[in-house]
Amino acid sequence: MRYEAITWDKLAEALAGHVDASSPGDGGAWLKVGIDGPPAAPGAELAAALAEALRARGRPVHLAGTDGFLRPASLRYEYGKQDPDAYYGGWTDTGALWREVFGPLEPGGTGRVLPDLWDPVKDRATRSPYVTLPPGGVLVLHGPFLLGHWFPFDLAVHLRLSPAALARRTEEPWTLPAFARYETEVDPAGTADVVVRADDPRHPAWTGLGR
């Protein structure tokens, strides 16, 4: 896989230009972008920069993170607070994402999406009001383990860290086996439309578009 050096600002602009020139693959009214990567990678920051670049192009954007769709602590910690398999497959409420985010953006949908569902700090429902993403708008969803769930992304971006960089920059070492399992079972670098190497956050590199 060949990488080309790029800055985060130029990356966000390049992705925004591509998305702005694209049409929804499902024939509906909304585009959907996934920014996939471990917490050690700047996925939230790239998603925010992409959202800003899209808005500058006149596109309405709904920016969301999977950390707003975690399951209650009683479910996340059913097998202990440091179980990598539960972290990998049981922490994020993918059913809620399908129901509250992707479902309303299907062809003929209402565009009425839920910004978040659960506050993991207070361990209770956020009770955030629904927001409406108008036709022509773009969903930008960021978080780990996004690929492999058949989410209908029109553009999937994977932020890749080498095992050494991931181990060095991960604040919760017990989660590392989950990312190793993700590599084996999903092959995110082979699945995503765009791969960004983020071993050194000051000097990202990417595969370009249309690979």
Coordinates of N, CA and C in Angstrom, one line a residue:
M1 N 0.9 -1.2 0.0 CA 0.0 0.0 0.0 C 0.9 1.2 0.0
R2 N 0.7 2.1 -1.0 CA 1.5 3.3 -1.1 C 0.8 4.5 -0.4
Y3 N 1.6 5.3 0.4 CA 1.1 6.4 1.1 C 1.8 7.7 0.6
E4 N 1.0 8.8 0.6 CA 1.5 10.1 0.2 C 1.3 11.0 1.4
A5 N 2.4 11.8 1.7 CA 2.3 12.7 2.8 C 1.3 13.8 2.6
I6 N 0.6 14.2 3.6 CA -0.5 15.2 3.5 C -0.6 15.9 4.9
T7 N -1.2 17.1 5.0 CA -1.5 17.7 6.2 C -3.0 17.3 6.6
W8 N -3.3 17.5 7.8 CA -4.7 17.2 8.2 C -5.7 18.1 7.6
D9 N -5.3 19.4 7.5 CA -6.2 20.4 6.8 C -6.4 20.0 5.4
K10 N -5.3 19.7 4.6 CA -5.5 19.3 3.2 C -6.3 18.0 3.1
L11 N -6.1 17.1 4.0 CA -6.8 15.9 4.0 C -8.3 16.1 4.1
A12 N -8.7 17.0 5.1 CA -10.1 17.3 5.3 C -10.7 18.0 4.1
E13 N -9.9 18.9 3.4 CA -10.4 19.5 2.2 C -10.6 18.6 1.1
A14 N -9.6 17.6 0.9 CA -9.7 16.7 -0.2 C -10.9 15.7 0.0
L15 N -11.1 15.3 1.3 CA -12.3 14.4 1.5 C -13.6 15.2 1.3
A16 N -13.6 16.5 1.8 CA -14.8 17.3 1.6 C -15.2 17.5 0.1
G17 N -14.1 17.7 -0.7 CA -14.4 17.9 -2.1 C -14.9 16.7 -2.8
H18 N -14.4 15.5 -2.3 CA -14.8 14.3 -2.9 C -16.3 14.0 -2.5
V19 N -16.6 14.2 -1.2 CA -18.0 14.0 -0.8 C -18.9 14.9 -1.4
D20 N -18.6 16.2 -1.5 CA -19.4 17.2 -2.1 C -19.8 16.9 -3.6
A21 N -18.9 16.2 -4.3 CA -19.1 15.8 -5.7 C -19.7 14.5 -5.9
S22 N -20.0 13.8 -4.7 CA -20.6 12.4 -4.8 C -22.1 12.4 -4.6
S23 N -22.7 11.3 -5.0 CA -24.1 11.1 -4.8 C -24.3 9.9 -3.9
P24 N -25.4 9.9 -3.1 CA -25.6 8.8 -2.2 C -25.7 7.5 -2.9
G25 N -25.0 6.5 -2.4 CA -25.0 5.2 -3.1 C -26.3 4.5 -3.1
D26 N -27.1 4.8 -2.1 CA -28.4 4.1 -2.0 C -29.5 4.8 -2.7
G27 N -29.2 5.9 -3.4 CA -30.2 6.6 -4.2 C -31.0 7.5 -3.4
G28 N -30.7 7.7 -2.1 CA -31.5 8.5 -1.2 C -31.0 10.0 -1.2
A29 N -31.3 10.7 -0.2 CA -31.1 12.1 -0.1 C -29.9 12.5 0.8
W30 N -29.2 11.5 1.4 CA -28.2 11.9 2.4 C -26.9 11.1 2.1
L31 N -25.8 11.7 2.2 CA -24.5 11.0 2.1 C -24.1 10.6 3.5
K32 N -23.3 9.6 3.6 CA -22.9 9.0 4.9 C -21.4 8.7 4.9
V33 N -20.6 9.3 5.8 CA -19.2 9.2 5.9 C -18.8 8.6 7.2
G34 N -17.9 7.6 7.2 CA -17.4 7.0 8.4 C -15.9 7.3 8.6
I35 N -15.5 7.8 9.8 CA -14.1 8.0 10.1 C -13.8 7.0 11.2
D36 N -13.1 5.9 10.8 CA -12.9 4.8 11.6 C -11.5 4.8 12.2
G37 N -11.3 4.5 13.5 CA -10.0 4.5 14.0 C -10.0 4.4 15.5
P38 N -8.9 3.9 16.1 CA -8.9 3.7 17.6 C -8.8 5.1 18.3
P39 N -9.2 5.1 19.6 CA -9.1 6.4 20.3 C -7.7 7.1 20.3
A40 N -6.7 6.3 20.0 CA -5.3 6.9 20.0 C -5.1 7.7 18.7
A41 N -6.0 7.5 17.7 CA -5.9 8.3 16.5 C -6.8 9.5 16.5
P42 N -6.5 10.6 15.8 CA -7.3 11.8 15.9 C -8.6 11.7 15.0
G43 N -9.4 10.7 15.2 CA -10.6 10.5 14.4 C -11.6 11.6 14.6
A44 N -11.8 11.9 15.9 CA -12.8 13.0 16.2 C -12.4 14.3 15.6
E45 N -11.1 14.6 15.6 CA -10.6 15.9 15.1 C -10.7 15.9 13.6
L46 N -10.4 14.8 12.9 CA -10.5 14.8 11.5 C -12.0 14.9 11.1
A47 N -12.9 14.2 11.8 CA -14.3 14.3 11.5 C -14.8 15.7 11.7
A48 N -14.4 16.4 12.7 CA -14.8 17.8 12.9 C -14.3 18.7 11.8
A49 N -13.0 18.5 11.4 CA -12.5 19.3 10.3 C -13.2 19.0 9.0
L50 N -13.5 17.8 8.7 CA -14.3 17.4 7.5 C -15.7 18.1 7.6
A51 N -16.3 18.0 8.7 CA -17.7 18.7 8.9 C -17.6 20.2 8.6
E52 N -16.5 20.8 9.1 CA -16.4 22.3 8.9 C -16.1 22.5 7.4
A53 N -15.3 21.7 6.7 CA -15.0 21.9 5.3 C -16.3 21.7 4.5
L54 N -17.1 20.7 4.9 CA -18.4 20.5 4.1 C -19.4 21.7 4.3
R55 N -19.4 22.2 5.5 CA -20.3 23.3 5.8 C -19.9 24.5 5.0
A56 N -18.6 24.7 4.8 CA -18.1 25.8 4.0 C -18.5 25.7 2.6
R57 N -18.8 24.5 2.2 CA -19.3 24.2 0.8 C -20.8 24.3 0.7
G58 N -21.5 24.6 1.8 CA -22.9 24.8 1.8 C -23.7 23.5 2.1
R59 N -22.9 22.5 2.6 CA -23.6 21.2 2.9 C -24.0 21.2 4.4
P60 N -25.2 20.9 4.7 CA -25.6 20.6 6.1 C -24.9 19.3 6.6
V61 N -24.5 19.3 7.8 CA -23.7 18.2 8.3 C -24.3 17.8 9.7
H62 N -24.4 16.5 9.9 CA -24.6 16.0 11.3 C -23.4 15.2 11.7
L63 N -22.7 15.7 12.7 CA -21.5 15.1 13.2 C -21.8 14.3 14.5
A64 N -21.4 13.0 14.5 CA -21.7 12.2 15.6 C -20.6 11.2 15.9
G65 N -20.5 10.8 17.2 CA -19.5 9.8 17.6 C -20.1 8.6 18.2
T66 N -19.5 7.5 18.1 CA -20.0 6.3 18.7 C -20.0 6.3 20.2
D67 N -19.2 7.2 20.7 CA -19.1 7.3 22.2 C -20.4 7.9 22.8
G68 N -21.3 8.4 21.9 CA -22.6 8.8 22.4 C -23.6 7.7 22.3
F69 N -23.2 6.5 21.8 CA -24.1 5.4 21.6 C -23.5 4.1 22.3
L70 N -22.9 4.3 23.5 CA -22.5 3.2 24.2 C -23.6 2.6 25.0
R71 N -23.5 1.3 25.3 CA -24.5 0.6 26.1 C -24.3 1.0 27.5
P72 N -25.4 0.8 28.4 CA -25.2 1.0 29.8 C -24.1 0.2 30.4
A73 N -23.6 0.7 31.5 CA -22.4 0.1 32.2 C -22.8 -1.3 32.6
S74 N -24.0 -1.6 32.9 CA -24.3 -3.0 33.3 C -24.1 -4.0 32.2
L75 N -24.2 -3.5 31.0 CA -24.0 -4.4 29.8 C -22.5 -4.3 29.4
R76 N -21.9 -3.1 29.4 CA -20.5 -3.0 29.0 C -19.6 -3.8 29.9
Y77 N -19.9 -3.8 31.2 CA -19.0 -4.4 32.2 C -19.5 -5.7 32.6
E78 N -20.4 -6.4 31.9 CA -20.9 -7.7 32.3 C -19.8 -8.7 32.6
Y79 N -18.8 -8.6 31.8 CA -17.6 -9.5 32.0 C -16.4 -8.9 32.6
G80 N -16.6 -7.8 33.3 CA -15.6 -7.0 33.9 C -15.3 -5.7 33.1
K81 N -14.6 -4.8 33.8 CA -14.3 -3.5 33.2 C -13.2 -3.5 32.2
Q82 N -12.5 -4.6 32.1 CA -11.3 -4.6 31.2 C -11.4 -5.9 30.3
D83 N -12.5 -6.2 29.8 CA -12.6 -7.4 28.9 C -12.5 -6.9 27.4
P84 N -11.5 -7.3 26.7 CA -11.3 -6.8 25.4 C -12.3 -7.3 24.4
D85 N -12.9 -8.5 24.6 CA -13.9 -9.0 23.7 C -15.2 -8.2 23.8
A86 N -15.5 -7.9 25.1 CA -16.7 -7.1 25.3 C -16.5 -5.7 24.7
Y87 N -15.3 -5.1 24.9 CA -15.0 -3.8 24.3 C -15.2 -3.8 22.8
Y88 N -14.7 -4.9 22.2 CA -14.8 -5.0 20.7 C -16.2 -5.2 20.2
G89 N -17.0 -6.0 20.8 CA -18.3 -6.3 20.2 C -19.5 -5.9 21.1
G90 N -19.3 -5.4 22.3 CA -20.4 -5.2 23.1 C -20.6 -3.8 23.7
W91 N -19.6 -3.0 23.5 CA -19.8 -1.6 24.1 C -20.7 -0.7 23.3
T92 N -20.5 -0.7 22.0 CA -21.3 0.2 21.2 C -22.7 -0.4 20.8
D93 N -23.7 0.4 21.0 CA -25.1 0.0 20.7 C -25.3 0.1 19.2
T94 N -24.8 -0.8 18.4 CA -25.0 -0.7 16.9 C -26.4 -0.8 16.5
G95 N -27.3 -1.5 17.3 CA -28.7 -1.5 17.0 C -29.3 -0.1 17.0
A96 N -28.9 0.7 18.1 CA -29.4 2.0 18.2 C -28.9 2.9 17.1
L97 N -27.6 2.7 16.6 CA -27.1 3.5 15.5 C -27.9 3.2 14.3
W98 N -28.2 2.0 14.0 CA -29.1 1.6 12.9 C -30.5 2.3 13.0
R99 N -31.0 2.2 14.2 CA -32.4 2.6 14.4 C -32.5 4.1 14.4
E100 N -31.6 4.8 15.1 CA -31.8 6.2 15.4 C -30.9 7.1 14.4
V101 N -30.0 6.6 13.7 CA -29.1 7.4 12.8 C -29.2 7.0 11.4
F102 N -28.9 5.7 11.1 CA -28.9 5.3 9.7 C -30.4 5.1 9.1
G103 N -31.3 4.5 10.0 CA -32.6 4.3 9.5 C -33.3 5.6 9.0
P104 N -33.3 6.7 9.7 CA -33.9 7.9 9.2 C -33.3 8.5 8.0
L105 N -32.1 8.0 7.6 CA -31.4 8.5 6.5 C -31.5 7.6 5.3
E106 N -32.3 6.6 5.4 CA -32.5 5.7 4.2 C -33.4 6.4 3.2
P107 N -33.4 5.9 2.0 CA -34.3 6.5 1.0 C -35.7 6.6 1.5
G108 N -36.3 7.7 1.4 CA -37.7 7.9 1.9 C -37.7 8.2 3.4
G109 N -36.6 8.3 4.0 CA -36.6 8.5 5.5 C -36.9 10.0 5.8
T110 N -37.0 10.2 7.1 CA -37.4 11.5 7.6 C -36.2 12.5 7.8
G111 N -35.0 11.9 7.9 CA -33.9 12.8 8.2 C -33.8 13.2 9.7
R112 N -34.7 12.7 10.5 CA -34.7 13.0 11.9 C -33.9 12.0 12.7
V113 N -32.7 12.5 13.1 CA -31.8 11.6 13.8 C -31.6 12.0 15.2
L114 N -31.1 11.0 16.0 CA -30.8 11.3 17.4 C -29.3 11.5 17.6
P115 N -28.9 12.7 18.1 CA -27.5 13.0 18.2 C -26.7 12.1 19.1
D116 N -27.3 11.6 20.2 CA -26.6 10.7 21.1 C -27.7 10.0 21.9
L117 N -27.3 8.9 22.6 CA -28.3 8.1 23.3 C -27.9 8.0 24.8
W118 N -26.7 7.8 25.1 CA -26.2 7.4 26.4 C -25.0 8.2 26.9
D119 N -25.1 8.7 28.1 CA -24.0 9.4 28.7 C -23.2 8.4 29.5
P120 N -22.0 8.0 29.0 CA -21.2 6.9 29.7 C -20.7 7.4 31.1
V121 N -20.5 8.7 31.3 CA -20.0 9.2 32.6 C -21.0 9.1 33.7
K122 N -22.2 9.6 33.3 CA -23.3 9.6 34.3 C -24.1 8.3 34.2
D123 N -23.8 7.5 33.2 CA -24.5 6.2 33.0 C -26.0 6.3 33.0
R124 N -26.5 7.2 32.1 CA -27.9 7.4 32.0 C -28.2 8.0 30.6
A125 N -29.5 7.9 30.2 CA -29.8 8.4 28.9 C -29.6 9.9 28.8
T126 N -29.1 10.3 27.6 CA -28.8 11.8 27.5 C -30.1 12.6 27.3
R127 N -31.1 12.0 26.7 CA -32.4 12.6 26.5 C -32.2 13.8 25.5
S128 N -31.2 13.8 24.6 CA -31.0 14.8 23.7 C -32.2 14.8 22.7
P129 N -32.6 16.0 22.3 CA -33.7 16.1 21.3 C -33.2 15.7 19.9
Y130 N -34.2 15.2 19.1 CA -33.9 14.8 17.7 C -33.5 16.0 16.9
V131 N -32.7 15.9 15.9 CA -32.4 16.9 15.0 C -32.7 16.4 13.6
T132 N -33.0 17.3 12.7 CA -33.3 17.0 11.3 C -32.2 17.4 10.4
L133 N -31.7 16.4 9.7 CA -30.7 16.7 8.7 C -31.4 16.8 7.3
P134 N -31.4 18.0 6.7 CA -32.1 18.2 5.5 C -31.6 17.4 4.3
P135 N -32.4 17.2 3.3 CA -31.9 16.5 2.1 C -30.7 17.2 1.6
G136 N -29.7 16.4 1.1 CA -28.5 17.0 0.6 C -27.4 17.1 1.7
G137 N -27.9 16.7 3.0 CA -26.9 16.8 4.1 C -26.0 15.6 4.2
V138 N -25.0 15.7 5.0 CA -24.0 14.6 5.2 C -23.9 14.2 6.6
L139 N -24.0 12.9 6.9 CA -23.7 12.3 8.2 C -22.2 12.0 8.2
V140 N -21.5 12.5 9.3 CA -20.1 12.2 9.5 C -20.1 11.5 10.9
L141 N -19.8 10.2 10.9 CA -19.8 9.4 12.1 C -18.4 8.9 12.4
H142 N -17.9 9.1 13.6 CA -16.5 8.7 13.9 C -16.5 7.8 15.1
G143 N -15.5 6.9 15.2 CA -15.4 6.0 16.3 C -14.6 4.8 15.9
P144 N -14.3 3.9 16.9 CA -13.5 2.7 16.6 C -14.5 1.6 16.1
F145 N -13.9 0.6 15.4 CA -14.7 -0.6 15.0 C -15.9 -0.3 14.1
L146 N -15.8 0.8 13.3 CA -17.0 1.1 12.5 C -17.2 0.2 11.3
L147 N -16.2 -0.4 10.8 CA -16.3 -1.2 9.6 C -16.6 -2.7 10.1
G148 N -17.3 -3.4 9.2 CA -17.7 -4.7 9.5 C -19.1 -4.9 10.0
H149 N -19.8 -3.7 10.2 CA -21.2 -3.8 10.6 C -22.2 -3.6 9.4
W150 N -21.7 -3.4 8.2 CA -22.5 -3.2 7.1 C -23.2 -1.8 7.1
F151 N -22.6 -0.9 7.9 CA -23.1 0.5 7.9 C -23.0 1.0 6.4
P152 N -24.0 1.7 5.9 CA -24.0 2.1 4.5 C -23.2 3.4 4.2
F153 N -21.9 3.3 4.5 CA -21.1 4.5 4.2 C -20.9 4.7 2.7
D154 N -21.0 6.0 2.3 CA -20.6 6.3 0.9 C -19.1 6.6 0.9
L155 N -18.5 6.9 2.0 CA -17.0 7.0 2.1 C -16.6 6.5 3.4
A156 N -15.7 5.6 3.5 CA -15.2 5.0 4.7 C -13.7 5.3 4.8
V157 N -13.3 6.0 5.8 CA -11.9 6.4 6.0 C -11.4 5.7 7.3
H158 N -10.2 5.0 7.1 CA -9.7 4.3 8.3 C -8.3 4.9 8.7
L159 N -8.2 5.3 9.9 CA -7.0 5.9 10.5 C -6.2 4.7 11.1
R160 N -5.1 4.5 10.4 CA -4.3 3.3 10.7 C -3.0 3.6 11.6
L161 N -2.8 2.9 12.6 CA -1.6 2.9 13.4 C -0.9 1.6 13.4
S162 N 0.4 1.6 13.3 CA 1.1 0.3 13.4 C 0.9 -0.2 14.8
P163 N 1.1 -1.5 15.0 CA 1.0 -2.1 16.3 C 1.8 -1.4 17.4
A164 N 3.0 -1.0 17.0 CA 3.9 -0.4 18.0 C 3.4 1.0 18.3
A165 N 3.0 1.8 17.3 CA 2.4 3.1 17.6 C 1.1 3.0 18.4
L166 N 0.3 2.0 18.1 CA -1.0 1.8 18.8 C -0.7 1.5 20.3
A167 N 0.3 0.6 20.5 CA 0.6 0.3 21.9 C 1.2 1.4 22.7
R168 N 2.0 2.2 22.0 CA 2.6 3.4 22.6 C 1.6 4.5 23.0
R169 N 0.6 4.7 22.1 CA -0.3 5.8 22.3 C -1.6 5.5 22.9
T170 N -1.9 4.2 23.2 CA -3.1 3.8 23.8 C -3.1 3.9 25.3
E171 N -4.1 4.7 25.8 CA -4.1 4.9 27.3 C -4.6 3.7 28.1
E172 N -5.3 2.8 27.4 CA -5.9 1.7 28.1 C -5.3 0.4 27.4
P173 N -4.2 -0.1 27.8 CA -3.5 -1.2 27.2 C -4.3 -2.4 27.1
W174 N -5.3 -2.6 28.0 CA -6.1 -3.8 27.9 C -7.0 -3.9 26.7
T175 N -7.2 -2.8 26.0 CA -8.0 -2.8 24.8 C -7.2 -3.3 23.6
L176 N -5.9 -3.4 23.6 CA -5.1 -3.7 22.5 C -5.5 -5.0 21.8
P177 N -5.8 -6.1 22.5 CA -6.3 -7.3 21.9 C -7.5 -7.1 21.0
A178 N -8.4 -6.2 21.4 CA -9.6 -5.9 20.6 C -9.2 -5.3 19.2
F179 N -8.2 -4.5 19.2 CA -7.8 -3.9 17.9 C -7.1 -5.0 17.1
A180 N -6.3 -5.9 17.7 CA -5.7 -7.0 17.0 C -6.8 -7.9 16.4
R181 N -7.8 -8.1 17.1 CA -8.9 -8.9 16.6 C -9.6 -8.2 15.4
Y182 N -9.8 -6.9 15.5 CA -10.4 -6.1 14.4 C -9.6 -6.2 13.2
E183 N -8.3 -6.1 13.3 CA -7.4 -6.3 12.1 C -7.6 -7.6 11.5
T184 N -7.7 -8.7 12.3 CA -7.8 -10.0 11.8 C -9.1 -10.3 11.1
E185 N -10.2 -9.9 11.8 CA -11.5 -10.3 11.4 C -12.1 -9.3 10.3
V186 N -11.7 -8.1 10.3 CA -12.4 -7.1 9.4 C -11.4 -6.6 8.4
D187 N -10.1 -6.5 8.7 CA -9.1 -5.9 7.8 C -9.5 -4.5 7.4
P188 N -9.6 -3.6 8.3 CA -10.1 -2.3 8.0 C -9.3 -1.5 6.9
A189 N -8.0 -1.8 6.8 CA -7.2 -1.1 5.8 C -7.6 -1.6 4.4
G190 N -8.0 -2.8 4.3 CA -8.4 -3.4 3.0 C -9.9 -3.1 2.7
T191 N -10.7 -2.8 3.8 CA -12.1 -2.5 3.6 C -12.4 -1.1 3.3
A192 N -11.7 -0.2 3.9 CA -12.0 1.3 3.8 C -11.7 1.8 2.4
D193 N -12.3 2.9 2.0 CA -12.0 3.6 0.8 C -10.8 4.4 0.8
V194 N -10.4 4.9 2.0 CA -9.3 5.7 2.2 C -8.6 5.3 3.5
V195 N -7.3 5.1 3.4 CA -6.5 4.8 4.6 C -5.5 5.9 4.9
V196 N -5.5 6.3 6.2 CA -4.6 7.4 6.6 C -3.7 6.8 7.6
R197 N -2.4 6.9 7.4 CA -1.4 6.4 8.3 C -1.1 7.5 9.3
A198 N -1.4 7.2 10.6 CA -1.3 8.2 11.7 C -0.3 7.9 12.8
D199 N 0.7 7.1 12.4 CA 1.7 6.8 13.5 C 2.3 8.0 14.1
D200 N 2.6 9.0 13.3 CA 3.1 10.3 13.9 C 2.0 11.3 13.6
P201 N 1.2 11.7 14.6 CA 0.1 12.6 14.3 C 0.5 13.9 13.7
R202 N 1.8 14.3 13.7 CA 2.2 15.5 13.1 C 2.4 15.4 11.6
H203 N 2.6 14.1 11.2 CA 2.9 13.9 9.8 C 2.1 12.8 9.2
P204 N 0.8 13.0 9.0 CA -0.1 11.9 8.4 C 0.3 11.7 6.9
A205 N -0.1 10.5 6.5 CA 0.0 10.2 5.1 C -1.2 9.4 4.7
W206 N -1.6 9.4 3.4 CA -2.8 8.7 3.0 C -2.6 8.0 1.7
T207 N -3.6 7.2 1.4 CA -3.6 6.4 0.1 C -4.2 7.1 -1.0
G208 N -4.8 8.3 -0.8 CA -5.5 9.0 -1.9 C -6.9 8.4 -2.0
L209 N -7.6 9.0 -3.0 CA -9.0 8.6 -3.3 C -9.0 7.7 -4.5
G210 N -10.0 6.8 -4.6 CA -10.2 6.0 -5.7 C -9.2 4.9 -5.8
R211 N -8.7 4.4 -4.7 CA -7.8 3.3 -4.7 C -8.5 2.0 -5.0

